[in-house]
Tab-separated table of C-alpha atoms and ligand atoms in Angstrom:
chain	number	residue	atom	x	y	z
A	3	UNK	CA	24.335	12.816	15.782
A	4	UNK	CA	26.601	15.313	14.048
A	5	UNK	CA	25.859	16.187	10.493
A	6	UNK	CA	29.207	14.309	9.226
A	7	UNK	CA	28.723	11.486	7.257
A	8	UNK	CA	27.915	8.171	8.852
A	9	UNK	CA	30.033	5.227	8.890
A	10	UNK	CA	30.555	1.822	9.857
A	11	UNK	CA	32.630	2.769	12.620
A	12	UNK	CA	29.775	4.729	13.713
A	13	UNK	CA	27.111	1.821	13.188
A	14	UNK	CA	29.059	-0.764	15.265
A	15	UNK	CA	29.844	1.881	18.151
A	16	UNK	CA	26.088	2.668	18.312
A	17	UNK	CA	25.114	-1.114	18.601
A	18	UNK	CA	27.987	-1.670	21.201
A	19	UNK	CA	26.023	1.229	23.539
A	20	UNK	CA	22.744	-0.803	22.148
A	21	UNK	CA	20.536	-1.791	25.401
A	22	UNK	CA	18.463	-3.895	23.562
A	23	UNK	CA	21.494	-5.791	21.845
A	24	UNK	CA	21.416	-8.922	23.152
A	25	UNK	CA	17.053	-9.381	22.644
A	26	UNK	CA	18.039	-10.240	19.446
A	27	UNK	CA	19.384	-13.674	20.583
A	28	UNK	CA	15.448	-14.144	21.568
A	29	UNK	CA	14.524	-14.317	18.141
A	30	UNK	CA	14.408	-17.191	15.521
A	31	UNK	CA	16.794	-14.937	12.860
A	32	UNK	CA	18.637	-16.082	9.877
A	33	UNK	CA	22.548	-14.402	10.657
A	34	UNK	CA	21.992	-13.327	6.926
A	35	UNK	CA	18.590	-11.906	6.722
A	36	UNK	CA	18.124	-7.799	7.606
A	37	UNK	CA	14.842	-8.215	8.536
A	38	UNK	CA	12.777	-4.472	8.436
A	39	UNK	CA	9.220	-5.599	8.169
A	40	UNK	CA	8.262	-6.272	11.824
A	41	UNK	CA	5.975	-3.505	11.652
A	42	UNK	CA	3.788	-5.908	8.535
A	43	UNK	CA	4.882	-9.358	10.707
A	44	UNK	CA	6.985	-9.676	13.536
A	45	UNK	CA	10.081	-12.104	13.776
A	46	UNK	CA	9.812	-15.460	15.451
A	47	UNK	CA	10.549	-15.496	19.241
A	48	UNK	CA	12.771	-18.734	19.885
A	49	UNK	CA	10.606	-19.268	22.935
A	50	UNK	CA	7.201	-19.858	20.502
A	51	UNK	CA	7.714	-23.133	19.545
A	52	UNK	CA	8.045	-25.064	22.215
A	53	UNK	CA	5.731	-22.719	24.223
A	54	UNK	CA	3.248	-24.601	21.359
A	55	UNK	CA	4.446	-27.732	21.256
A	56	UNK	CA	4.164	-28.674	25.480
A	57	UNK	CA	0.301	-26.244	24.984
A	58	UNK	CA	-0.395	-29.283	22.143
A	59	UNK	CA	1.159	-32.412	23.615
A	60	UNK	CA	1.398	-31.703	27.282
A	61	UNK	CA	-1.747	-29.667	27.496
A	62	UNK	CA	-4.338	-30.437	24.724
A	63	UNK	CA	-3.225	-34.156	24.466
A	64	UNK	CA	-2.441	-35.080	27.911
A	65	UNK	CA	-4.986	-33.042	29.906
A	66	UNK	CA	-7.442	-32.420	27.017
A	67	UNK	CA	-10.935	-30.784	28.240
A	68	UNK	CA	-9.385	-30.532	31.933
A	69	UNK	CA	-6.864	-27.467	30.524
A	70	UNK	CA	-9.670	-24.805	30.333
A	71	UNK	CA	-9.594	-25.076	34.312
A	72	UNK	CA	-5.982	-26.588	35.127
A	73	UNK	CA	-3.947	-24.283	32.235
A	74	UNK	CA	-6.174	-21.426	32.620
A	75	UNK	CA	-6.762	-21.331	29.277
A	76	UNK	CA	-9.970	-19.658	29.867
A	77	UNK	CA	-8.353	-16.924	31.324
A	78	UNK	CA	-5.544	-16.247	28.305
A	79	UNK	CA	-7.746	-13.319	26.661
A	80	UNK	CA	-7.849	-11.427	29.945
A	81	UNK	CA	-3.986	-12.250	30.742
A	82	UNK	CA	-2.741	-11.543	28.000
A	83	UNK	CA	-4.912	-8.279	27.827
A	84	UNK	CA	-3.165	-7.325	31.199
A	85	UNK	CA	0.192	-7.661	29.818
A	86	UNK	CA	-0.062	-5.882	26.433
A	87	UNK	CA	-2.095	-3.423	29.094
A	88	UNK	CA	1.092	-2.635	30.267
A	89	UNK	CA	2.796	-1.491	27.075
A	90	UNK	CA	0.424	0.941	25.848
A	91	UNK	CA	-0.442	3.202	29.212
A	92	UNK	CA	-3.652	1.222	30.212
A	93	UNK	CA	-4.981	-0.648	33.578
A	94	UNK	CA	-4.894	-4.591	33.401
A	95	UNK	CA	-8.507	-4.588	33.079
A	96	UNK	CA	-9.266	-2.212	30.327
A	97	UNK	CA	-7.651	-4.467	27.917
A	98	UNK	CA	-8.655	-7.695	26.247
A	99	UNK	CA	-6.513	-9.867	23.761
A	100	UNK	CA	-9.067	-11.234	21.082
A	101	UNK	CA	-10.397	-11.534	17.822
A	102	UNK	CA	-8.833	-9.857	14.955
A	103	UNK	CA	-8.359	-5.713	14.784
A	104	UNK	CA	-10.981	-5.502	12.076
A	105	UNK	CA	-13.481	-7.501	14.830
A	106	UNK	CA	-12.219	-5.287	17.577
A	107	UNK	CA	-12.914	-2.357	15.531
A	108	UNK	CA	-16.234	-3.524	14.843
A	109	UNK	CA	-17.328	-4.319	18.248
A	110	UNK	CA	-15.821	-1.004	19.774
A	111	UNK	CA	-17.530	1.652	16.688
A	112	UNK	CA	-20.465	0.149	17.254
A	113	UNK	CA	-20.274	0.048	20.693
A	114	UNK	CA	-19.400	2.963	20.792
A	115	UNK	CA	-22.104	4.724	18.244
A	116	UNK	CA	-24.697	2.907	20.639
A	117	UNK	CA	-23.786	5.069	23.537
A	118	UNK	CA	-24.494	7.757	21.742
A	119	UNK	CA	-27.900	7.584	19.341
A	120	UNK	CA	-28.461	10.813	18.300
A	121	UNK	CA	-25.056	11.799	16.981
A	122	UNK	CA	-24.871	10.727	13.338
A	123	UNK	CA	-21.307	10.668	12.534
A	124	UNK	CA	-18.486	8.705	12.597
A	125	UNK	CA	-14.546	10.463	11.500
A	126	UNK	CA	-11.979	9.893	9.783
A	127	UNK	CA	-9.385	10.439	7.783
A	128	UNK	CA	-9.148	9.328	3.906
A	129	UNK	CA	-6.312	7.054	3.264
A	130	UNK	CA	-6.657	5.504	6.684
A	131	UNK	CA	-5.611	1.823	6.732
A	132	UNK	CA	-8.151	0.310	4.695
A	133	UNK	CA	-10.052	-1.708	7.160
A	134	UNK	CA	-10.711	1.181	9.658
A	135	UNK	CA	-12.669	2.473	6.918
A	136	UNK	CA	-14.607	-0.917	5.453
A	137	UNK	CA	-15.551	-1.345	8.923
A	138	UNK	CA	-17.468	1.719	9.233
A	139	UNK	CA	-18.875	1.597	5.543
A	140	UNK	CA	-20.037	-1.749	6.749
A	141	UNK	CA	-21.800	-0.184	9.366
A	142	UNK	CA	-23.423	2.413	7.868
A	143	UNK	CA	-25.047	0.016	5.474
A	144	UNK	CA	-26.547	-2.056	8.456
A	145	UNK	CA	-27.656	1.166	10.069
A	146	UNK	CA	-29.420	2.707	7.024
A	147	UNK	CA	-29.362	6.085	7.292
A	148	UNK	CA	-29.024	7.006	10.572
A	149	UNK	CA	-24.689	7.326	10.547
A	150	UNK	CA	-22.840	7.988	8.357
A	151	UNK	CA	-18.851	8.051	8.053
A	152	UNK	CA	-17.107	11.390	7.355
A	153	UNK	CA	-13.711	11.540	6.322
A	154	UNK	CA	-11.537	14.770	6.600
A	155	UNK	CA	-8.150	15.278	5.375
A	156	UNK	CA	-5.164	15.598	8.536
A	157	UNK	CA	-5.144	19.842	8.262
A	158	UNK	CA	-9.193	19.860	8.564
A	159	UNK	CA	-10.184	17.072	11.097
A	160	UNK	CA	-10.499	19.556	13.347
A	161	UNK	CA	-13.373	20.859	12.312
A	162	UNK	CA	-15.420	17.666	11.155
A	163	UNK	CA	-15.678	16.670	14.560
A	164	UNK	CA	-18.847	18.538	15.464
A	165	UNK	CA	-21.876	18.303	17.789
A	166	UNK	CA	-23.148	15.225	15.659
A	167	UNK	CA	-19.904	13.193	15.627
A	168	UNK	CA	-19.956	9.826	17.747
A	169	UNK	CA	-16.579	9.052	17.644
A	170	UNK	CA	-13.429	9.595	16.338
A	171	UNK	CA	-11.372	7.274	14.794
A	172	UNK	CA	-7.876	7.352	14.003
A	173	UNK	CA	-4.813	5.343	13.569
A	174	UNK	CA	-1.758	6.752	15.564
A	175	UNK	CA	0.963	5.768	13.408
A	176	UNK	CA	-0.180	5.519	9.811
A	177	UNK	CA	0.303	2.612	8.020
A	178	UNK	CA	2.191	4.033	4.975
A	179	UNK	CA	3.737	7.222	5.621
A	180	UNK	CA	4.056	6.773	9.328
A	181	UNK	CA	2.661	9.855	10.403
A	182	UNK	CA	1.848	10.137	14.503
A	183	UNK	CA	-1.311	11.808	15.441
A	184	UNK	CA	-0.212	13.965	18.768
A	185	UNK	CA	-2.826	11.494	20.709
A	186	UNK	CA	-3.662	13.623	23.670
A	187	UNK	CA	-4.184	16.505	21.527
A	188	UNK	CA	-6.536	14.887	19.231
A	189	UNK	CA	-8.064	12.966	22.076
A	190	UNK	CA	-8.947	16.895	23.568
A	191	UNK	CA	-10.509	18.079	20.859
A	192	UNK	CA	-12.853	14.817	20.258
A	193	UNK	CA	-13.615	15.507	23.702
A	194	UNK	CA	-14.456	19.128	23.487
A	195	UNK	CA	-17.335	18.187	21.305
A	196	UNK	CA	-18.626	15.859	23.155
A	197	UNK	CA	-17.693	12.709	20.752
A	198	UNK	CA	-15.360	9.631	21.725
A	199	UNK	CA	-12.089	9.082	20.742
A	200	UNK	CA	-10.700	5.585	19.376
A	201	UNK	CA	-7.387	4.945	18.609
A	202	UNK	CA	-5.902	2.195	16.257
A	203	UNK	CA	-2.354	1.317	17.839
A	204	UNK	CA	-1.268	-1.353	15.313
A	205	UNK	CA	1.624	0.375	14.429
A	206	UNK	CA	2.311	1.465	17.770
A	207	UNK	CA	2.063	-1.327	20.434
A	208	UNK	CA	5.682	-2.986	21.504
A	209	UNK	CA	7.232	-0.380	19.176
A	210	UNK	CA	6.378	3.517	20.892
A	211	UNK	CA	5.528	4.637	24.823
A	212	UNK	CA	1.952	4.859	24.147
A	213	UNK	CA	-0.143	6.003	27.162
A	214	UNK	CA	-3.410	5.862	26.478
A	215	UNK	CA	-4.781	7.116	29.834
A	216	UNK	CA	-2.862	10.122	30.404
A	217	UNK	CA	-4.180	11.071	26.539
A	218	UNK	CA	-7.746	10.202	27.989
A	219	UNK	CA	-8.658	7.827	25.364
A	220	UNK	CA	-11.755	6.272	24.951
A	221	UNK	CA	-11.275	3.155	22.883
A	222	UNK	CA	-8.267	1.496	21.232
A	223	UNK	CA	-7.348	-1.927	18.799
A	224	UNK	CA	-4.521	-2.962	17.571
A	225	UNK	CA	-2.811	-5.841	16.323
A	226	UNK	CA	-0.811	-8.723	17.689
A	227	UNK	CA	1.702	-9.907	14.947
A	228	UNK	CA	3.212	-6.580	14.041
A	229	UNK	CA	5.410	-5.658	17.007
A	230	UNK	CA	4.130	-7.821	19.621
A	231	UNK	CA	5.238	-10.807	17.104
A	232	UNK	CA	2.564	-12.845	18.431
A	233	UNK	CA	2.531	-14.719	14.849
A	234	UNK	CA	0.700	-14.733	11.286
A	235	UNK	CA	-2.929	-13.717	12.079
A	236	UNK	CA	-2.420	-13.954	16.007
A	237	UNK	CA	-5.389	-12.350	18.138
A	238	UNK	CA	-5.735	-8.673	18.206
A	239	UNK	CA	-6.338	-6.815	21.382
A	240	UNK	CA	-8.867	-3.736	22.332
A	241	UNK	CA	-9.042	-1.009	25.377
A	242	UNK	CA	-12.380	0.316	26.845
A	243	UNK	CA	-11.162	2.967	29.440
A	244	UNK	CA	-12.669	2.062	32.734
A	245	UNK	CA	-15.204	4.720	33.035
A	246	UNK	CA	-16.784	3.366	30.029
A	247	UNK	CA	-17.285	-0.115	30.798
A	248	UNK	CA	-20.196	0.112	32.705
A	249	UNK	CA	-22.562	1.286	29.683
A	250	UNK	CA	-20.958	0.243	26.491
A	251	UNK	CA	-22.616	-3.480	24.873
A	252	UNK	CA	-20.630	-5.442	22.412
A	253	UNK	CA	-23.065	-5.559	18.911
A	254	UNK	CA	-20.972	-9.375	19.229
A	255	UNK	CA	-23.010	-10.569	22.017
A	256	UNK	CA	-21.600	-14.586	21.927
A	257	UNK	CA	-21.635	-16.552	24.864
A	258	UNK	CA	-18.010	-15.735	26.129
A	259	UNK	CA	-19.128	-12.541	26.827
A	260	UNK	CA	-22.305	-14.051	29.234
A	261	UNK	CA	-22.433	-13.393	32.884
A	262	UNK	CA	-22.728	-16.878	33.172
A	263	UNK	CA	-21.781	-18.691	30.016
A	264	UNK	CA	-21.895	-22.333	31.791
A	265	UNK	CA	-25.560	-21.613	33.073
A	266	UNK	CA	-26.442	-22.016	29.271
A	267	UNK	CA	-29.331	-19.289	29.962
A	268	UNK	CA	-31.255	-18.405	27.009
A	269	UNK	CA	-31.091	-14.923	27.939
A	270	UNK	CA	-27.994	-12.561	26.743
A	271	UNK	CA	-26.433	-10.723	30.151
A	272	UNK	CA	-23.348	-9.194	29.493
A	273	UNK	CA	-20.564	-9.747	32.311
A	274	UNK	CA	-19.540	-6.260	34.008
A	275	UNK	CA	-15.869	-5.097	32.906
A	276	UNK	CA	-13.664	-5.560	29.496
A	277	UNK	CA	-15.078	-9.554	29.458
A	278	UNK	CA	-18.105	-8.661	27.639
A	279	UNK	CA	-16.021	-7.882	24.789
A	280	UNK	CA	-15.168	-11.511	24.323
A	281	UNK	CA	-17.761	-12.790	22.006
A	282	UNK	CA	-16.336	-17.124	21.225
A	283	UNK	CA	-14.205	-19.163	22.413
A	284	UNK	CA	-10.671	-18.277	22.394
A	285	UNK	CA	-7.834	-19.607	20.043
A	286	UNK	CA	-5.681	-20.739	22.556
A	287	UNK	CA	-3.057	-21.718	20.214
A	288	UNK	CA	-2.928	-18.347	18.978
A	289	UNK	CA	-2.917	-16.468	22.578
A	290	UNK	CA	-0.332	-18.858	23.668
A	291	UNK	CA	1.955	-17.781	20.699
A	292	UNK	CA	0.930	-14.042	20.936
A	293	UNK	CA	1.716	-14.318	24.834
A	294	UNK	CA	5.417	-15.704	24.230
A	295	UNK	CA	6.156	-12.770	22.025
A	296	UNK	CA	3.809	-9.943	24.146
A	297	UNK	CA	6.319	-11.719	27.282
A	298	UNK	CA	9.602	-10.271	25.394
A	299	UNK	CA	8.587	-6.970	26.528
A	300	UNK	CA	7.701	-7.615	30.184
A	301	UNK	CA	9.452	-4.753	31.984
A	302	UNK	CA	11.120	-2.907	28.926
A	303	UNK	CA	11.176	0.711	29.391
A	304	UNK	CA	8.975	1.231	26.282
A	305	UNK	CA	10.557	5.136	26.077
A	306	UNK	CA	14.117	3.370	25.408
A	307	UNK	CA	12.839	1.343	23.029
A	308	UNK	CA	11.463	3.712	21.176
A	309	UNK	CA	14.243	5.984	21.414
A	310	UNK	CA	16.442	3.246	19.954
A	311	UNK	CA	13.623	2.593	16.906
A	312	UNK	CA	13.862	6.408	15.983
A	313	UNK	CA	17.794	6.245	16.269
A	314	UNK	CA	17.928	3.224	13.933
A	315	UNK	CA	15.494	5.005	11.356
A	316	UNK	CA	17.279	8.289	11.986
A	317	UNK	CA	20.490	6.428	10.869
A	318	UNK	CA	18.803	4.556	7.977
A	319	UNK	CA	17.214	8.127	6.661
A	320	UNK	CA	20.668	10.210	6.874
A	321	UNK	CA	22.354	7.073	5.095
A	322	UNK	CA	19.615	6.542	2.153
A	323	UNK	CA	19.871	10.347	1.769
A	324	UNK	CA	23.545	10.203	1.246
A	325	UNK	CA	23.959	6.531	-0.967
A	326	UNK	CA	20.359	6.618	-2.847
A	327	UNK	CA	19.065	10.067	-3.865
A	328	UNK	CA	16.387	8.874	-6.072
A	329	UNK	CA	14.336	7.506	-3.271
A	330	UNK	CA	12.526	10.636	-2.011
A	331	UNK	CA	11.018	10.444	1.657
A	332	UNK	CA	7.423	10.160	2.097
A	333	UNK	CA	7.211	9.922	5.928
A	334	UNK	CA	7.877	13.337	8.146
A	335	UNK	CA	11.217	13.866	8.626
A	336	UNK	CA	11.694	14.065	12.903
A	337	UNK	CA	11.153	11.345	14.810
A	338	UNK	CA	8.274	12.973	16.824
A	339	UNK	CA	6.240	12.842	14.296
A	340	UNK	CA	6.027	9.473	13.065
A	341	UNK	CA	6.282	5.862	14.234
A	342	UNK	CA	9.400	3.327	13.787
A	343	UNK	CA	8.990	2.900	10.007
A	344	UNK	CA	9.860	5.014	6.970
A	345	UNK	CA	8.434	4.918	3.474
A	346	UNK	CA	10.185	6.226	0.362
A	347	UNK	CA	8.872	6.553	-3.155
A	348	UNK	CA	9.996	5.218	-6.270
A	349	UNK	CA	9.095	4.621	-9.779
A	350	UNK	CA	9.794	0.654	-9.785
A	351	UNK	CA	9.463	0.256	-6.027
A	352	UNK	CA	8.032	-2.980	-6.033
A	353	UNK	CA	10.774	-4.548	-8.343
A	354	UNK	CA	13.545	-2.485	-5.906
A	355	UNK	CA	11.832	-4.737	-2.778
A	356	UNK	CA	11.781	-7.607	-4.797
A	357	UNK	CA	15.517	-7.201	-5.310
A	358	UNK	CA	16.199	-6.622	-1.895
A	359	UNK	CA	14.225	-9.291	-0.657
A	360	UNK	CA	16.766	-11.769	-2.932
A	361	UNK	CA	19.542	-10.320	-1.352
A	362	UNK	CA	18.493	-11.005	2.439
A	363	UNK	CA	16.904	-7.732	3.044
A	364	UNK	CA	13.501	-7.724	3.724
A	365	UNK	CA	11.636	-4.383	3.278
A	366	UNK	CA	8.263	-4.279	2.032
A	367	UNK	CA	5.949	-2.809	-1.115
A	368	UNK	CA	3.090	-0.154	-0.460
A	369	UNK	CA	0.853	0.498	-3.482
A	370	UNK	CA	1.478	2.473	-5.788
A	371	UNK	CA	4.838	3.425	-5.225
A	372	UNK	CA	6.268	3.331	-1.706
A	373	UNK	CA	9.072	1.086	-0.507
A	374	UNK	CA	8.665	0.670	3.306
A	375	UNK	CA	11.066	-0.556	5.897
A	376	UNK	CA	10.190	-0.683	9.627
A	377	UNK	CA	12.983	-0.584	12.615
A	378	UNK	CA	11.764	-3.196	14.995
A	379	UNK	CA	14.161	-2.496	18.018
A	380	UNK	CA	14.301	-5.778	19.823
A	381	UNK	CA	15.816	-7.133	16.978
A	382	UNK	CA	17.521	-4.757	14.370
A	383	UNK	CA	20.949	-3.467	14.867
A	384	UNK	CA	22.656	-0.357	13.465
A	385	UNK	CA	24.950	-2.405	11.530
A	386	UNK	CA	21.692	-4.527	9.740
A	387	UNK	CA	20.750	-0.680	8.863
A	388	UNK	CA	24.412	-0.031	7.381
A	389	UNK	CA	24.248	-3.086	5.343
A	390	UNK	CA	20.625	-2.910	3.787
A	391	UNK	CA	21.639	0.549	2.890
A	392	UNK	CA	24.703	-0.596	1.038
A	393	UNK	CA	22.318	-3.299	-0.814
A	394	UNK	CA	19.776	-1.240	-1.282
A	395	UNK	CA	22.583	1.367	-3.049
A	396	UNK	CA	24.050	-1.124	-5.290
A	397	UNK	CA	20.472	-2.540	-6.315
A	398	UNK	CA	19.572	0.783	-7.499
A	399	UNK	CA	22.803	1.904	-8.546
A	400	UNK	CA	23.253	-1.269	-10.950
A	401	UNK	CA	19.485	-1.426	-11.618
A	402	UNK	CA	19.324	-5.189	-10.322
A	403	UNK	CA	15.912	-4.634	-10.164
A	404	UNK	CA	14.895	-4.049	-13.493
A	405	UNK	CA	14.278	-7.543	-14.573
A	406	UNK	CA	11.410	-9.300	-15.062
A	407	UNK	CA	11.470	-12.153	-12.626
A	408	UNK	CA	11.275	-8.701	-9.681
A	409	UNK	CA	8.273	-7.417	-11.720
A	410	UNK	CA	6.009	-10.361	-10.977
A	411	UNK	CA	3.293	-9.190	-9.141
A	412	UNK	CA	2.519	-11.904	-5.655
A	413	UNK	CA	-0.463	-12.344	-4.392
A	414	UNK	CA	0.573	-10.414	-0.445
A	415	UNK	CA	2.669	-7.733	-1.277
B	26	PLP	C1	-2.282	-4.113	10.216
B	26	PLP	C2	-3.428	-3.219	10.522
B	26	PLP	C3	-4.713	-3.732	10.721
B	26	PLP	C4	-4.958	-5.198	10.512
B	26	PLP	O1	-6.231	-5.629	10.776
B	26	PLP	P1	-6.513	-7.206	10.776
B	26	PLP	O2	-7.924	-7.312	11.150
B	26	PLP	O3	-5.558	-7.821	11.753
B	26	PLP	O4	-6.194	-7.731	9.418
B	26	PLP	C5	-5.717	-2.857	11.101
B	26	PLP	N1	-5.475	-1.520	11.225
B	26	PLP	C6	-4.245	-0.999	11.000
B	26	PLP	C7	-4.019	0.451	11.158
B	26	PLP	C8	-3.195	-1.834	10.628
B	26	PLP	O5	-1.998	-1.316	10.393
């Protein structure tokens, strides 16, 4: 795009060359609301509801027990692995849909430290998404001393990973500022020292071409109702890369994950391949609503659809930088190096969002100070990015915000 400024003329001509234009027609979507917080919880897909409804009347009511066989529901964490498999660059049968990220992570770090008992340390980065972290705390106070979690700013990662560290853990696109790791690069030097790498793709499965096995990863999570729109609290997925599956246990060892699990043996046997990672029995009525949204991006070229998220943030950036010059940027400024949100900060930014929010666009608040808004391409047009920017111009530009009903503090933020 030229460095002239932008205008409507030039929103509507990008959304008439828009490939993705007509996906929005899948979703459930107010015509009012500009909705940019898919990346916190994805829109609706028109297709979940009564995907639920025949799974509850049809299937649990009318063929009750019989479904586990007839529906296949005991195959929906394994088929709905293989389809979010597809997205994110890995085999059908490295990846399993299950359990919530934090679980995932749980099952995979200590999986993961178990393969490897004399290295000590686990690392990250500080002011990685919370859980990441708590997870690891959690499991150095179950392990006693013997590993410990080390966390290294971005600029000296590098050399924490030594001859000691287990695994590496990192999320790709970071939560708040949005910040890509360069995966295969990373992935290399985990590698190099002889640790494993794990990835955290929540922010980056169904919105970037992830491809985990060309970057030689190890392990990966992420989550289902960000831009998979699988629903509130829908299952989470995780990747064990083939060549691992053989000697890596799940610390979860529940009965799902049983060679056998209808032999009721007393004895624990892990099942050969991702299945061992399964550790109760599913949620079907979450897989079911994480499959009809994981379905809207059966076959989409995941490089266009990224390429469209960057343009729309692009577009958002050059506008906000032109209407709103109090918001500074706190995400990197090319596309390459983050993921399909962008973060700004502000004095009063939660106020701002609350303002926003009453006036049909729907951003979010990052403590302290951040307001984020994430460019879900499936459903956001150039022209919903126009428009919020006008809003969000005349909310700061009148100071709509600064009123005490926006100040009010909600539980979620
Ligand atoms: C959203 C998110 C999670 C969420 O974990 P849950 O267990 O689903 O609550 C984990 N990690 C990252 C990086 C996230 O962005």
């Amino acid at each position: 795009m030229a460095a002239t400024a932008l205008t409507l003329a030039d929103a509507e001509r990008l959304d008439r060359a828009d490939p993705f234009l007509a996906c929005r027609e899948a979703f459930a979507l107010e015509p009012g609301v500009i909705y940019l917080d898919g990346n916190s919880l994805g829109a609706l897909p028109k297709a979940t509801a009564p995907r639920l409804a025949q799974l509850i009347s049809r299937e649990w009511g009318g063929d009750l027990i019989k479904s586990w066989n007839t529906h296949d529901w005991i195959g929906a964490p394994r088929r709905v692995g293989a389809k979010i498999a597809a997205l994110i660059g890995a085999q059908p049968t490295e990846v399993l849909a299950a359990d919530s990220t934090s679980v995932n992570l749980f099952k995979l770090v200590t999986g993961a430290a178990m393969l490897a008992p004399s290295r000590r340390t686990i690392v990250s980065e500080p002011g990685n998404f919370p859980t990441d972290l708590y997870v690891i705390q959690g499991l150095e106070t179950l392990l006693g001393a013997r590993l410990r979690l080390k966390v290294a700013p971005r600029e000296a990662l590098g050399h924490a990973i030594d001859e000691d560290t287990a695994l590496v853990v990192l999320t790709h696109v970071h939560y708040a500022a949005g910040r890509r790791w360069p995966m295969g690069e990373m992935t290399a030097l985990a590698h190099a020292k002889g640790a494993l790498m794990l990835w955290d793709l929540s922010h980056s499965a169904g919105a970037l071409a992830v491809d985990l096995n060309a970057a030689g990863a190890d392990l990966a999570v992420g989550c289902g109702y960000k831009y998979l729109n699988g629903g509130p609290g829908a299952p989470a997925f995780l990747f064990v890369a083939e060549r691992h599956q053989g000697a890596i246990r799940s610390p979860l060892s529940g009965w799902m994950g049983h060679v056998a699990p209808f032999a009721f043996e007393d004895d624990y046997r892990p099942v050969s391949g991702i299945g061992r990672f399964l550790c109760g029995t599913p949620p079907i009525l979450g897989l079911a609503a994480l499959e009809a949204g994981v379905d809207l991006l059966a076959g989409v070229d995941m490089a266009v659809l990224e390429a469209k998220g960057l343009a729309l943030a692009d577009f958002f950036l050059r506008r906000v930088e032109a209407a709103c010059p109090e918001l500074i940027l706190a995400s990197p400024r090319e596309g390459e190096d983050r993921g399909l949100h962008l973060c700004f900060t502000h004095p009063d930014a939660y106020p701002v969002v609350q303002a926003l929010i009453e006036r049909q666009v729907i951003g979010d608040f990052r403590a302290p100070d951040l307001l984020r808004f994430g460019f879900s391409p499936l459903y956001v047009s150039f022209r919903d990015v126009w428009r919020a920017v006008e809003t969000l111009g005349q909310v700061l530009e009148t100071r709509a915000f600064d009123n005490p009903r926006h100040r009010r503090m909600a539980a979620v933020t």
